Each structure stands twice: as structure tokens, then as C-alpha cells.
Amino acid sequence: MRSRARTYYLVSLAGLLTGVAVGVAADPPAQHPPAHGTIHPAPAATSPKSVAPGSLTLADLEQLALRHNPTLAEATAQVEASRAKALQAGLYPNPTVGYQGEQIGAGGTAGELQGGFIQQEIVTAGKLRLSRAKYRQEAVAAEVQALAQQYRVVNGVRVRFWDALTAQSLVAVRRDLLRIAEDAAQTTEQLVNVGQANRPDLLQARIESRRARVELQNAEQRYRGDWAQLIAVVGRPGLPLTLLAGQLDRDGPSPDWDRTLADLLVASPELQFAQAEVARDEITVRRERVEPIPNVTVRGVTGYNYQTRTAVAEAQLSVRLPIWDRNQGTIRQARADLARARANVTRVELSLRRRFADAATRYRTARTSVDNYRTETLPMAKEAYELLLDSYGKRRAAWPQVLVAARDYARFRVDYLEALHDLRRAEVEITGLLLVDGLSSPTGPTPQGHLEANPRPR
């Protein structure tokens, strides 16, 4: 009986070793975005070569998110609104037409003059061109934000995918550990019946079995919660719980940190957005400086003079003299906005460096833990468990010692999965330009003359 129990434990243990992750090839690193002003689809994961029937891959979920996540529609509408503003800002003022009559009824006559007029304001100093250029630059900023939102959505899906895949893997591990614990309790009970184990051994085995069941239930709750968050980012909240196909424990070289940071500072949509706002505010300063240059209003009248019985015409030309109001306050405001926008570029760059340093630290820490578990801790814990189990079969070790070794090995396996999870999350942030929040609304251009009261984290 002890031989059969020992064989079962070893077979189950080997099964656990091969079941750390649900295995297919994972997504490649994200590609850098183009220069602002052009929108391309955010990078998506490649499809695995073979997956279990009915399972979902990361690439499947990314494609669903690109079709259903509502923030992408928001970003597209924001771009269209900015382009419409640019169109409207450059339109010429409409002419005014009307009827003009003078001294109507004087002396019982039809009046001195009756006729029609047309009036047109002539916009000077390229004001319309500058106004349109200003809002076109806002449209460029909106396009950059739309691109950033695509990255946020795709990377948000990736982060939630690794959350759910880790939880799914933990459920599988906990289920196998429960099976082993229940079999251990049953075997110990049989050994007690034949006098080869005592009641404390049985109680300990039953406690381990119940603890394993609670841990399985907790893992299942975590999996359901992570799945709900994943399908919310995807934009399909009714999607039923489905097996995920992915590979948590894939290996590869660490990033070249200096080059990765340099690429981030070139390709980041956040920095491109801040630079686009500087360009907009530079145009705004030029626009406000020409505002005092007066427009010319031209008016032409044609009609009939009933006193002289002749057709007459009149012409008027007028300008508003910029004596008191020379747009001084607005020009100062525009210059202040420009100074703020330039400072904001520096702030965004420093923020990117800080967040990159944080993600890189988490990546290195997780990578060290993963390598340690993979090459040292797990093999040694497995060997210790097997040796104690063998010694127990030969009556050279007590059952509590075997349980302690089994508990340690199980904890190390769970810790290994958690370290893999942390590694994958940090990897998504680093390769995804630090854009991960897939359900936050895309940020619009900063209103001129106003700072964002509560700028949302990116």
C-alpha cells in the first residue's frame, strides 16, 4: 500500500511539473508608433500555431478589443471633431445683403433713396489661415491621442490576459494539489487502520486536504474576477468564461535598457502629444499677435433716388482703429500658454523616465525571481520532496516531514507563477510605451489658458 501511495505521489508530482503554464507561443514585443499625424493599428500578438479547440488566444482578444472597446470610438470622434473645428476656423465670413431706404414718406413721397446693399468683411493679415492652422494642429494632437488609445487598449488587454492566464494556471495547480492532498489523507487513514500511522498524522493530512480545498476555491474566485476584468477591457462583458491559450514561462533576452529608453522617448505618443500642443500654442501666439490688425469692411449700395429721378450707387469702406484694445491681454495669455506647454514637454519626458525606471526595476526583480525558481529553488524543492517521500516509504522519515516538504514545494510553485505574472506585466508596460489603461477616456487637447485640474494618469 505504501509503495502504491509513493508511486501515485511521484506520478502526480511529475504531472504538476509539466503543468506550470498553458502552452502556446506568446505575443511579440510591440512595435514603435509612427510620427504624430498618422494613425496605424496598434501592434497585436501573433496567433499561436496550435491551440485547444474553443480556447482564446491573446491575438483573438486583441482583435475583439479593437472592434468593441468604446474608447477607440471616442478617440476617433475626437479626431473628427478637431478636423471639423479646423475646417470651420478657416471659413471666410458670409456677406451681408439687405434693403436700404432713406427719408421714406418725406413730403408724401417714396423717399430720397431706395435700393439694396451688399456688405463684406475682408479678413486681413492671414488670420483665417492661422486660425485653421491652429486647429489643424489640435487635430494632429487628437490623432496622436487616438494612436495612444490604441496602445492603451491593446496593452490593457495584454495585462489583463496575463492576470487571467496566471489565475487559470493557479487553478490547475491548486486542483492537482487538492487531488494529492485528498489521496494523502485517504492513504494515511488506511495506514492508521493497519497500525502504520497514528492519529496525529491523520489529522495533519486532513487539515492539509481542507486547506488545499480552500486555496482552490480562492484561486477559482480570483480567476473569475480576472476574467471579468479582461472581458470588460475587451468590450464584451457577456463573453462566457473560456479557456485561455498562452505561455507564461517563455524565455528570452532582457531588453537593452538604454536603447529601450531612447526608443521610448522618440516614439511615446504622450511626448508627441505634448510636442503637438507646443506647436499649436506657437501658432496661437502668431494668431493673437495679428488680431489687432483691423479687418476691412466694404459696403456697396445701389438704388433709385426719387428726388432726382436717377439711379445712384454708394460705396463705403471702414476699419476699426486699434487704439485702446490691441489684444494685449490675449497675447500675454497665449505666450503664457506656450511657456506652460514647453514646460509640460519636459515634465512628460521626466515622467516617462520615472515610470520606465519603475517598470524596469519590477522587470529585473521578477526576472531574477523567475530565473532563481526555474534553475534552483524548484528543482531543489522537488528533489527534497521526493527524497523525503522515499524515506517515508522506507520508514526513515515521519509523515509531517513529507507534508512540510510538499507544502514548501507547492508554495514555491505558486510563487513562481506569481513571479512570471509580474514579469509579463512589466514586459507589457516596457514594450507598450507605458500605456496600459484600456478603459480610460482619451485625453483631448489642453484648453488654452487653463491647466488640467486633475490630469489622469497615463
Short mmCIF file of C-alpha atoms in Angstrom, two decimals:
data_model
loop_
_atom_site.label_atom_id
_atom_site.label_comp_id
_atom_site.label_asym_id
_atom_site.label_seq_id
_atom_site.Cartn_x
_atom_site.Cartn_y
_atom_site.Cartn_z
CA MET A 1 0.00 0.00 0.00
CA ARG A 2 2.81 2.39 0.88
CA SER A 3 4.51 1.56 -2.43
CA ARG A 4 1.32 2.34 -4.33
CA ALA A 5 0.89 5.65 -2.48
CA ARG A 6 4.51 6.63 -3.10
CA THR A 7 4.17 5.83 -6.81
CA TYR A 8 0.99 7.89 -7.06
CA TYR A 9 2.65 10.89 -5.38
CA LEU A 10 5.60 10.76 -7.77
CA VAL A 11 3.40 10.44 -10.85
CA SER A 12 1.23 13.33 -9.67
CA LEU A 13 4.31 15.38 -8.95
CA ALA A 14 5.64 14.82 -12.45
CA GLY A 15 2.29 15.94 -13.82
CA LEU A 16 2.49 19.11 -11.78
CA LEU A 17 5.96 19.85 -13.08
CA THR A 18 4.77 19.76 -16.69
CA GLY A 19 1.67 21.85 -15.98
CA VAL A 20 3.13 25.17 -14.87
CA ALA A 21 1.77 27.04 -17.85
CA VAL A 22 -0.84 26.57 -20.53
CA GLY A 23 1.40 26.45 -23.55
CA VAL A 24 1.42 28.17 -26.91
CA ALA A 25 3.66 30.87 -28.33
CA ALA A 26 3.02 34.35 -26.93
CA ASP A 27 2.88 37.81 -28.45
CA PRO A 28 5.94 39.59 -29.87
CA PRO A 29 7.15 42.93 -28.50
CA ALA A 30 5.11 45.95 -29.52
CA GLN A 31 6.35 47.98 -32.47
CA HIS A 32 7.05 51.70 -32.17
CA PRO A 33 4.30 54.07 -33.36
CA PRO A 34 4.83 56.37 -36.34
CA ALA A 35 5.40 60.09 -36.07
CA HIS A 36 2.37 62.06 -34.94
CA GLY A 37 -0.19 62.87 -37.57
CA THR A 38 -0.56 59.32 -38.90
CA ILE A 39 -2.59 56.57 -37.25
CA HIS A 40 -1.78 52.91 -37.71
CA PRO A 41 -3.31 49.97 -35.84
CA ALA A 42 -1.65 49.24 -32.53
CA PRO A 43 0.55 46.15 -32.58
CA ALA A 44 -1.22 42.89 -31.92
CA ALA A 45 0.01 39.50 -30.85
CA THR A 46 0.62 36.76 -33.37
CA SER A 47 -1.71 33.80 -33.39
CA PRO A 48 -0.34 30.56 -31.99
CA LYS A 49 0.24 27.66 -34.31
CA SER A 50 -1.98 25.26 -32.37
CA VAL A 51 -4.40 25.81 -29.51
CA ALA A 52 -7.03 23.77 -27.74
CA PRO A 53 -10.41 23.82 -29.52
CA GLY A 54 -12.66 26.55 -28.14
CA SER A 55 -9.84 28.39 -26.34
CA LEU A 56 -8.99 32.06 -26.76
CA THR A 57 -5.55 33.41 -27.58
CA LEU A 58 -4.17 36.84 -26.83
CA ALA A 59 -4.42 37.73 -30.53
CA ASP A 60 -8.13 36.78 -30.51
CA LEU A 61 -8.82 39.06 -27.55
CA GLU A 62 -6.84 41.95 -29.03
CA GLN A 63 -8.86 41.82 -32.23
CA LEU A 64 -12.10 41.76 -30.24
CA ALA A 65 -10.95 44.79 -28.25
CA LEU A 66 -10.03 46.76 -31.38
CA ARG A 67 -13.60 46.20 -32.61
CA HIS A 68 -15.54 46.63 -29.38
CA ASN A 69 -13.66 48.80 -26.88
CA PRO A 70 -15.69 52.06 -26.74
CA THR A 71 -12.72 54.33 -26.02
CA LEU A 72 -11.45 53.78 -29.56
CA ALA A 73 -14.72 55.17 -30.94
CA GLU A 74 -14.31 58.13 -28.55
CA ALA A 75 -10.81 58.78 -29.86
CA THR A 76 -11.97 58.58 -33.48
CA ALA A 77 -14.82 61.01 -32.80
CA GLN A 78 -12.40 63.38 -31.10
CA VAL A 79 -10.18 63.40 -34.18
CA GLU A 80 -13.16 64.12 -36.42
CA ALA A 81 -14.33 66.93 -34.12
CA SER A 82 -10.88 68.55 -34.22
CA ARG A 83 -10.76 68.35 -38.01
CA ALA A 84 -14.22 69.91 -38.21
CA LYS A 85 -13.07 72.77 -35.96
CA ALA A 86 -10.12 73.36 -38.28
CA LEU A 87 -12.45 73.48 -41.27
CA GLN A 88 -14.78 75.95 -39.58
CA ALA A 89 -12.00 78.20 -38.31
CA GLY A 90 -10.73 78.90 -41.83
CA LEU A 91 -14.07 79.72 -43.47
CA TYR A 92 -14.50 83.24 -44.77
CA PRO A 93 -17.20 85.46 -43.17
CA ASN A 94 -20.50 85.43 -45.02
CA PRO A 95 -21.52 88.63 -46.85
CA THR A 96 -24.49 90.67 -45.68
CA VAL A 97 -27.21 91.72 -48.13
CA GLY A 98 -30.25 93.86 -47.45
CA TYR A 99 -32.60 96.69 -48.34
CA GLN A 100 -31.87 100.37 -47.69
CA GLY A 101 -34.38 103.19 -47.81
CA GLU A 102 -33.86 106.84 -46.82
CA GLN A 103 -36.44 109.52 -45.90
CA ILE A 104 -39.32 107.27 -46.84
CA GLY A 105 -42.63 109.22 -46.74
CA ALA A 106 -40.97 112.62 -46.57
CA GLY A 107 -43.28 115.10 -48.25
CA GLY A 108 -45.62 112.32 -49.17
CA THR A 109 -43.02 110.79 -51.45
CA ALA A 110 -41.46 107.37 -51.67
CA GLY A 111 -38.30 108.81 -50.16
CA GLU A 112 -34.97 110.02 -51.30
CA LEU A 113 -33.32 106.66 -51.87
CA GLN A 114 -34.49 103.11 -52.07
CA GLY A 115 -32.31 100.18 -53.08
CA GLY A 116 -30.25 97.24 -51.99
CA PHE A 117 -26.79 96.83 -50.49
CA ILE A 118 -24.15 94.17 -50.03
CA GLN A 119 -21.52 94.27 -47.27
CA GLN A 120 -18.43 92.08 -46.86
CA GLU A 121 -15.77 91.93 -44.17
CA ILE A 122 -12.30 91.37 -45.64
CA VAL A 123 -10.12 89.46 -43.17
CA THR A 124 -6.54 90.69 -43.18
CA ALA A 125 -3.09 89.53 -42.01
CA GLY A 126 -3.73 85.84 -42.67
CA LYS A 127 -5.98 85.47 -39.64
CA LEU A 128 -8.10 82.72 -41.18
CA ARG A 129 -5.04 80.79 -42.32
CA LEU A 130 -3.53 80.97 -38.85
CA SER A 131 -6.82 80.03 -37.17
CA ARG A 132 -7.16 76.98 -39.39
CA ALA A 133 -3.52 76.03 -38.80
CA LYS A 134 -4.06 76.25 -35.05
CA TYR A 135 -6.99 73.85 -35.09
CA ARG A 136 -5.29 71.58 -37.58
CA GLN A 137 -2.53 71.23 -35.00
CA GLU A 138 -5.17 70.32 -32.44
CA ALA A 139 -6.33 67.64 -34.88
CA VAL A 140 -2.76 66.34 -35.06
CA ALA A 141 -2.75 66.14 -31.26
CA ALA A 142 -6.07 64.28 -31.35
CA GLU A 143 -4.60 61.82 -33.87
CA VAL A 144 -1.67 61.19 -31.56
CA GLN A 145 -4.09 60.56 -28.71
CA ALA A 146 -6.08 58.15 -30.88
CA LEU A 147 -2.88 56.23 -31.54
CA ALA A 148 -2.05 56.29 -27.83
CA GLN A 149 -5.52 54.95 -27.07
CA GLN A 150 -4.96 52.02 -29.40
CA TYR A 151 -1.83 51.20 -27.46
CA ARG A 152 -3.68 51.57 -24.16
CA VAL A 153 -6.41 49.21 -25.28
CA VAL A 154 -4.10 46.54 -26.70
CA ASN A 155 -1.71 46.73 -23.76
CA GLY A 156 -4.61 46.79 -21.32
CA VAL A 157 -5.85 43.56 -22.87
CA ARG A 158 -2.37 42.06 -22.59
CA VAL A 159 -2.04 42.95 -18.91
CA ARG A 160 -5.47 41.51 -18.09
CA PHE A 161 -4.74 38.47 -20.23
CA TRP A 162 -1.63 37.67 -18.18
CA ASP A 163 -3.63 38.25 -14.99
CA ALA A 164 -6.29 35.78 -16.08
CA LEU A 165 -3.80 33.27 -17.50
CA THR A 166 -1.88 33.29 -14.22
CA ALA A 167 -5.11 32.74 -12.31
CA GLN A 168 -6.07 29.93 -14.71
CA SER A 169 -2.67 28.28 -14.18
CA LEU A 170 -3.02 28.62 -10.42
CA VAL A 171 -6.42 26.91 -10.55
CA ALA A 172 -4.84 23.98 -12.39
CA VAL A 173 -2.00 23.77 -9.84
CA ARG A 174 -4.37 24.05 -6.87
CA ARG A 175 -6.66 21.39 -8.33
CA ASP A 176 -3.78 18.93 -8.66
CA LEU A 177 -2.53 19.76 -5.18
CA LEU A 178 -6.01 19.11 -3.78
CA ARG A 179 -6.10 15.74 -5.50
CA ILE A 180 -2.73 14.82 -3.99
CA ALA A 181 -3.78 16.08 -0.53
CA GLU A 182 -7.04 14.09 -0.62
CA ASP A 183 -5.21 10.96 -1.71
CA ALA A 184 -2.66 11.53 1.06
CA ALA A 185 -5.44 11.81 3.64
CA GLN A 186 -7.05 8.62 2.34
CA THR A 187 -3.74 6.75 2.35
CA THR A 188 -2.92 7.96 5.87
CA GLU A 189 -6.32 6.75 7.08
CA GLN A 190 -5.58 3.31 5.65
CA LEU A 191 -2.16 3.31 7.33
CA VAL A 192 -3.80 4.19 10.66
CA ASN A 193 -6.15 1.23 10.27
CA VAL A 194 -3.22 -1.16 9.90
CA GLY A 195 -1.21 0.47 12.69
CA GLN A 196 1.45 2.03 10.45
CA ALA A 197 0.47 5.64 11.22
CA ASN A 198 -1.03 7.42 14.22
CA ARG A 199 -3.98 9.77 14.66
CA PRO A 200 -1.92 13.00 14.66
CA ASP A 201 -0.65 12.00 11.21
CA LEU A 202 -4.24 11.53 10.04
CA LEU A 203 -5.38 14.85 11.49
CA GLN A 204 -2.48 16.64 9.82
CA ALA A 205 -3.30 15.03 6.48
CA ARG A 206 -6.98 16.02 6.77
CA ILE A 207 -6.02 19.59 7.67
CA GLU A 208 -3.80 19.75 4.57
CA SER A 209 -6.66 18.42 2.44
CA ARG A 210 -9.10 21.04 3.71
CA ARG A 211 -6.54 23.81 3.32
CA ALA A 212 -5.91 22.72 -0.26
CA ARG A 213 -9.65 22.85 -0.97
CA VAL A 214 -9.97 26.41 0.39
CA GLU A 215 -6.95 27.51 -1.65
CA LEU A 216 -8.53 26.01 -4.78
CA GLN A 217 -11.77 27.90 -4.12
CA ASN A 218 -9.84 31.14 -3.63
CA ALA A 219 -7.93 30.53 -6.88
CA GLU A 220 -11.21 29.96 -8.72
CA GLN A 221 -12.63 33.22 -7.33
CA ARG A 222 -9.52 35.08 -8.47
CA TYR A 223 -9.80 33.54 -11.94
CA ARG A 224 -13.43 34.61 -12.31
CA GLY A 225 -12.58 38.14 -11.15
CA ASP A 226 -9.63 38.44 -13.54
CA TRP A 227 -11.74 37.10 -16.39
CA ALA A 228 -14.43 39.73 -15.70
CA GLN A 229 -11.81 42.49 -15.84
CA LEU A 230 -10.35 41.09 -19.06
CA ILE A 231 -13.63 40.98 -20.96
CA ALA A 232 -14.52 44.46 -19.68
CA VAL A 233 -11.38 45.87 -21.32
CA VAL A 234 -12.14 43.84 -24.45
CA GLY A 235 -15.59 45.43 -24.53
CA ARG A 236 -17.50 42.13 -24.46
CA PRO A 237 -18.84 41.86 -20.88
CA GLY A 238 -21.14 38.96 -21.78
CA LEU A 239 -18.35 36.71 -23.06
CA PRO A 240 -18.56 33.39 -21.16
CA LEU A 241 -15.61 32.03 -19.19
CA THR A 242 -13.32 30.41 -21.77
CA LEU A 243 -10.01 28.56 -21.60
CA LEU A 244 -7.07 30.87 -22.37
CA ALA A 245 -4.17 29.70 -24.51
CA GLY A 246 -0.84 31.35 -23.77
CA GLN A 247 2.61 30.76 -22.34
CA LEU A 248 3.63 32.41 -19.10
CA ASP A 249 7.08 30.87 -18.83
CA ARG A 250 8.51 31.73 -22.21
CA ASP A 251 12.11 32.86 -22.09
CA GLY A 252 14.12 35.45 -23.96
CA PRO A 253 16.91 38.01 -23.58
CA SER A 254 16.50 41.01 -21.32
CA PRO A 255 15.98 44.37 -23.07
CA ASP A 256 18.83 46.73 -23.88
CA TRP A 257 17.71 49.28 -21.31
CA ASP A 258 19.48 52.34 -22.72
CA ARG A 259 18.20 51.69 -26.21
CA THR A 260 14.70 50.87 -25.00
CA LEU A 261 14.53 54.15 -23.06
CA ALA A 262 15.84 56.11 -26.05
CA ASP A 263 13.22 54.48 -28.29
CA LEU A 264 10.52 55.31 -25.76
CA LEU A 265 11.45 58.98 -25.70
CA VAL A 266 11.25 59.08 -29.50
CA ALA A 267 8.11 57.01 -30.02
CA SER A 268 5.97 57.84 -26.97
CA PRO A 269 2.55 59.26 -28.01
CA GLU A 270 2.44 61.07 -24.67
CA LEU A 271 5.55 63.05 -25.57
CA GLN A 272 4.35 63.56 -29.14
CA PHE A 273 1.08 64.91 -27.78
CA ALA A 274 2.91 67.41 -25.56
CA GLN A 275 5.05 68.49 -28.52
CA ALA A 276 1.93 68.90 -30.67
CA GLU A 277 0.47 71.22 -28.05
CA VAL A 278 3.66 73.33 -28.18
CA ALA A 279 3.26 73.62 -31.96
CA ARG A 280 -0.40 74.61 -31.53
CA ASP A 281 0.45 77.29 -28.94
CA GLU A 282 3.21 78.70 -31.16
CA ILE A 283 0.65 79.17 -33.92
CA THR A 284 -1.77 80.65 -31.40
CA VAL A 285 0.76 83.29 -30.38
CA ARG A 286 1.21 84.28 -34.03
CA ARG A 287 -2.55 84.36 -34.49
CA GLU A 288 -3.18 86.58 -31.50
CA ARG A 289 -0.40 88.99 -32.49
CA VAL A 290 -2.12 89.74 -35.81
CA GLU A 291 -5.55 90.09 -34.23
CA PRO A 292 -5.17 93.91 -33.71
CA ILE A 293 -4.57 94.43 -37.42
CA PRO A 294 -8.03 95.67 -38.43
CA ASN A 295 -10.20 93.90 -40.92
CA VAL A 296 -11.71 95.99 -43.72
CA THR A 297 -15.47 96.22 -44.15
CA VAL A 298 -16.63 97.08 -47.67
CA ARG A 299 -20.23 98.14 -48.37
CA GLY A 300 -21.85 98.82 -51.73
CA VAL A 301 -25.34 100.30 -52.26
CA THR A 302 -27.34 100.63 -55.44
CA GLY A 303 -30.80 102.15 -55.74
CA TYR A 304 -33.05 104.85 -57.16
CA ASN A 305 -33.17 108.47 -56.00
CA TYR A 306 -36.81 109.54 -56.20
CA GLN A 307 -35.98 113.20 -55.81
CA THR A 308 -33.58 113.41 -58.71
CA ARG A 309 -35.24 110.61 -60.61
CA THR A 310 -31.89 108.91 -61.23
CA ALA A 311 -30.24 105.61 -60.42
CA VAL A 312 -27.50 106.06 -57.83
CA ALA A 313 -24.78 103.98 -56.17
CA GLU A 314 -22.80 104.33 -52.96
CA ALA A 315 -19.59 102.74 -51.66
CA GLN A 316 -18.35 102.62 -48.07
CA LEU A 317 -15.11 101.32 -46.60
CA SER A 318 -14.47 101.15 -42.85
CA VAL A 319 -11.90 99.80 -40.40
CA ARG A 320 -11.84 99.56 -36.62
CA LEU A 321 -8.93 101.52 -35.17
CA PRO A 322 -6.84 99.51 -32.65
CA ILE A 323 -6.33 102.38 -30.23
CA TRP A 324 -7.41 101.07 -26.82
CA ASP A 325 -7.79 97.33 -27.39
CA ARG A 326 -4.76 95.92 -29.12
CA ASN A 327 -5.40 92.38 -27.87
CA GLN A 328 -2.72 92.84 -25.23
CA GLY A 329 -4.24 90.51 -22.63
CA THR A 330 -4.92 87.67 -25.02
CA ILE A 331 -1.41 87.88 -26.45
CA ARG A 332 0.05 87.63 -22.93
CA GLN A 333 -2.21 84.67 -22.21
CA ALA A 334 -1.12 82.93 -25.41
CA ARG A 335 2.53 83.44 -24.52
CA ALA A 336 1.91 82.05 -21.04
CA ASP A 337 0.16 79.03 -22.57
CA LEU A 338 3.18 78.49 -24.80
CA ALA A 339 5.54 78.65 -21.83
CA ARG A 340 3.34 76.14 -19.99
CA ALA A 341 3.26 73.79 -22.98
CA ARG A 342 7.05 73.89 -23.32
CA ALA A 343 7.47 73.14 -19.63
CA ASN A 344 4.95 70.32 -19.99
CA VAL A 345 7.16 68.63 -22.61
CA THR A 346 9.95 68.47 -20.04
CA ARG A 347 7.54 67.22 -17.38
CA VAL A 348 6.23 64.44 -19.64
CA GLU A 349 9.76 63.35 -20.53
CA LEU A 350 10.74 63.20 -16.85
CA SER A 351 7.53 61.32 -16.06
CA LEU A 352 8.33 58.78 -18.78
CA ARG A 353 11.83 58.31 -17.39
CA ARG A 354 10.48 57.80 -13.87
CA ARG A 355 7.80 55.32 -14.93
CA PHE A 356 10.26 53.49 -17.17
CA ALA A 357 12.68 53.17 -14.24
CA ASP A 358 9.87 51.75 -12.09
CA ALA A 359 8.82 49.24 -14.77
CA ALA A 360 12.44 48.26 -15.42
CA THR A 361 13.02 47.67 -11.71
CA ARG A 362 9.94 45.47 -11.47
CA TYR A 363 11.04 43.60 -14.60
CA ARG A 364 14.55 42.96 -13.26
CA THR A 365 13.22 41.88 -9.87
CA ALA A 366 10.71 39.49 -11.41
CA ARG A 367 13.29 38.19 -13.87
CA THR A 368 15.71 37.41 -11.05
CA SER A 369 12.99 35.57 -9.12
CA VAL A 370 11.87 33.61 -12.19
CA ASP A 371 15.43 32.54 -13.02
CA ASN A 372 16.06 31.51 -9.41
CA TYR A 373 12.86 29.48 -9.16
CA ARG A 374 13.41 27.86 -12.55
CA THR A 375 17.05 26.84 -12.12
CA GLU A 376 17.49 26.38 -8.37
CA THR A 377 14.56 26.63 -5.97
CA LEU A 378 12.01 24.43 -7.75
CA PRO A 379 14.44 21.63 -8.71
CA MET A 380 15.81 21.53 -5.16
CA ALA A 381 12.34 21.62 -3.59
CA LYS A 382 11.22 18.82 -5.90
CA GLU A 383 14.26 16.73 -5.00
CA ALA A 384 13.76 17.33 -1.27
CA TYR A 385 10.13 16.27 -1.53
CA GLU A 386 10.95 13.12 -3.48
CA LEU A 387 13.75 12.11 -1.09
CA LEU A 388 11.53 12.58 1.96
CA LEU A 389 8.71 10.72 0.30
CA ASP A 390 11.06 7.85 -0.48
CA SER A 391 12.42 7.92 3.07
CA TYR A 392 8.88 7.87 4.44
CA GLY A 393 8.19 4.76 2.35
CA LYS A 394 11.25 3.17 3.92
CA ARG A 395 10.20 4.33 7.43
CA ARG A 396 13.17 6.67 7.69
CA ALA A 397 11.14 9.90 7.79
CA ALA A 398 7.97 10.97 9.55
CA TRP A 399 4.85 11.90 7.62
CA PRO A 400 4.85 15.52 8.91
CA GLN A 401 8.25 15.98 7.31
CA VAL A 402 6.81 14.86 3.98
CA LEU A 403 3.91 17.26 4.37
CA VAL A 404 6.23 20.18 5.13
CA ALA A 405 8.28 19.41 2.02
CA ALA A 406 5.11 19.10 -0.10
CA ARG A 407 3.77 22.38 1.30
CA ASP A 408 7.05 24.17 0.58
CA TYR A 409 7.17 22.81 -2.93
CA ALA A 410 3.58 23.90 -3.59
CA ARG A 411 4.28 27.39 -2.21
CA PHE A 412 7.36 27.72 -4.41
CA ARG A 413 5.34 26.73 -7.45
CA VAL A 414 2.71 29.34 -6.68
CA ASP A 415 5.43 31.95 -6.05
CA TYR A 416 6.98 31.00 -9.40
CA LEU A 417 3.70 31.63 -11.20
CA GLU A 418 3.31 34.98 -9.43
CA ALA A 419 6.85 35.98 -10.42
CA LEU A 420 6.09 35.03 -14.03
CA HIS A 421 2.96 37.14 -13.82
CA ASP A 422 4.90 40.16 -12.55
CA LEU A 423 7.48 39.66 -15.30
CA ARG A 424 4.85 39.55 -18.05
CA ARG A 425 3.08 42.68 -16.73
CA ALA A 426 6.30 44.69 -16.56
CA GLU A 427 7.20 43.44 -20.03
CA VAL A 428 3.89 44.70 -21.44
CA GLU A 429 4.46 48.15 -19.94
CA ILE A 430 8.01 48.40 -21.28
CA THR A 431 7.27 47.16 -24.80
CA GLY A 432 3.92 49.00 -24.88
CA LEU A 433 5.31 52.52 -24.33
CA LEU A 434 3.98 52.58 -20.73
CA LEU A 435 0.37 52.84 -21.97
CA VAL A 436 -1.84 50.23 -20.30
CA ASP A 437 -5.18 51.66 -19.15
CA GLY A 438 -7.63 50.41 -21.78
CA LEU A 439 -10.86 51.88 -20.38
CA SER A 440 -9.82 55.46 -19.61
CA SER A 441 -11.23 58.12 -21.94
CA PRO A 442 -8.74 59.55 -24.44
CA THR A 443 -7.45 62.95 -23.34
CA GLY A 444 -8.35 65.92 -25.51
CA PRO A 445 -6.15 68.96 -26.15
CA THR A 446 -5.48 71.06 -23.06
CA PRO A 447 -7.79 74.14 -23.08
CA GLN A 448 -5.75 77.26 -23.66
CA GLY A 449 -5.50 79.48 -20.62
CA HIS A 450 -6.30 76.56 -18.32
CA LEU A 451 -4.27 73.80 -16.74
CA GLU A 452 -5.81 70.38 -16.26
CA ALA A 453 -7.21 70.37 -12.76
CA ASN A 454 -6.83 66.63 -12.33
CA PRO A 455 -4.81 65.20 -15.21
CA ARG A 456 -5.49 61.48 -15.35
CA PRO A 457 -2.57 59.07 -15.05
CA ARG A 458 -1.40 57.52 -18.28
#
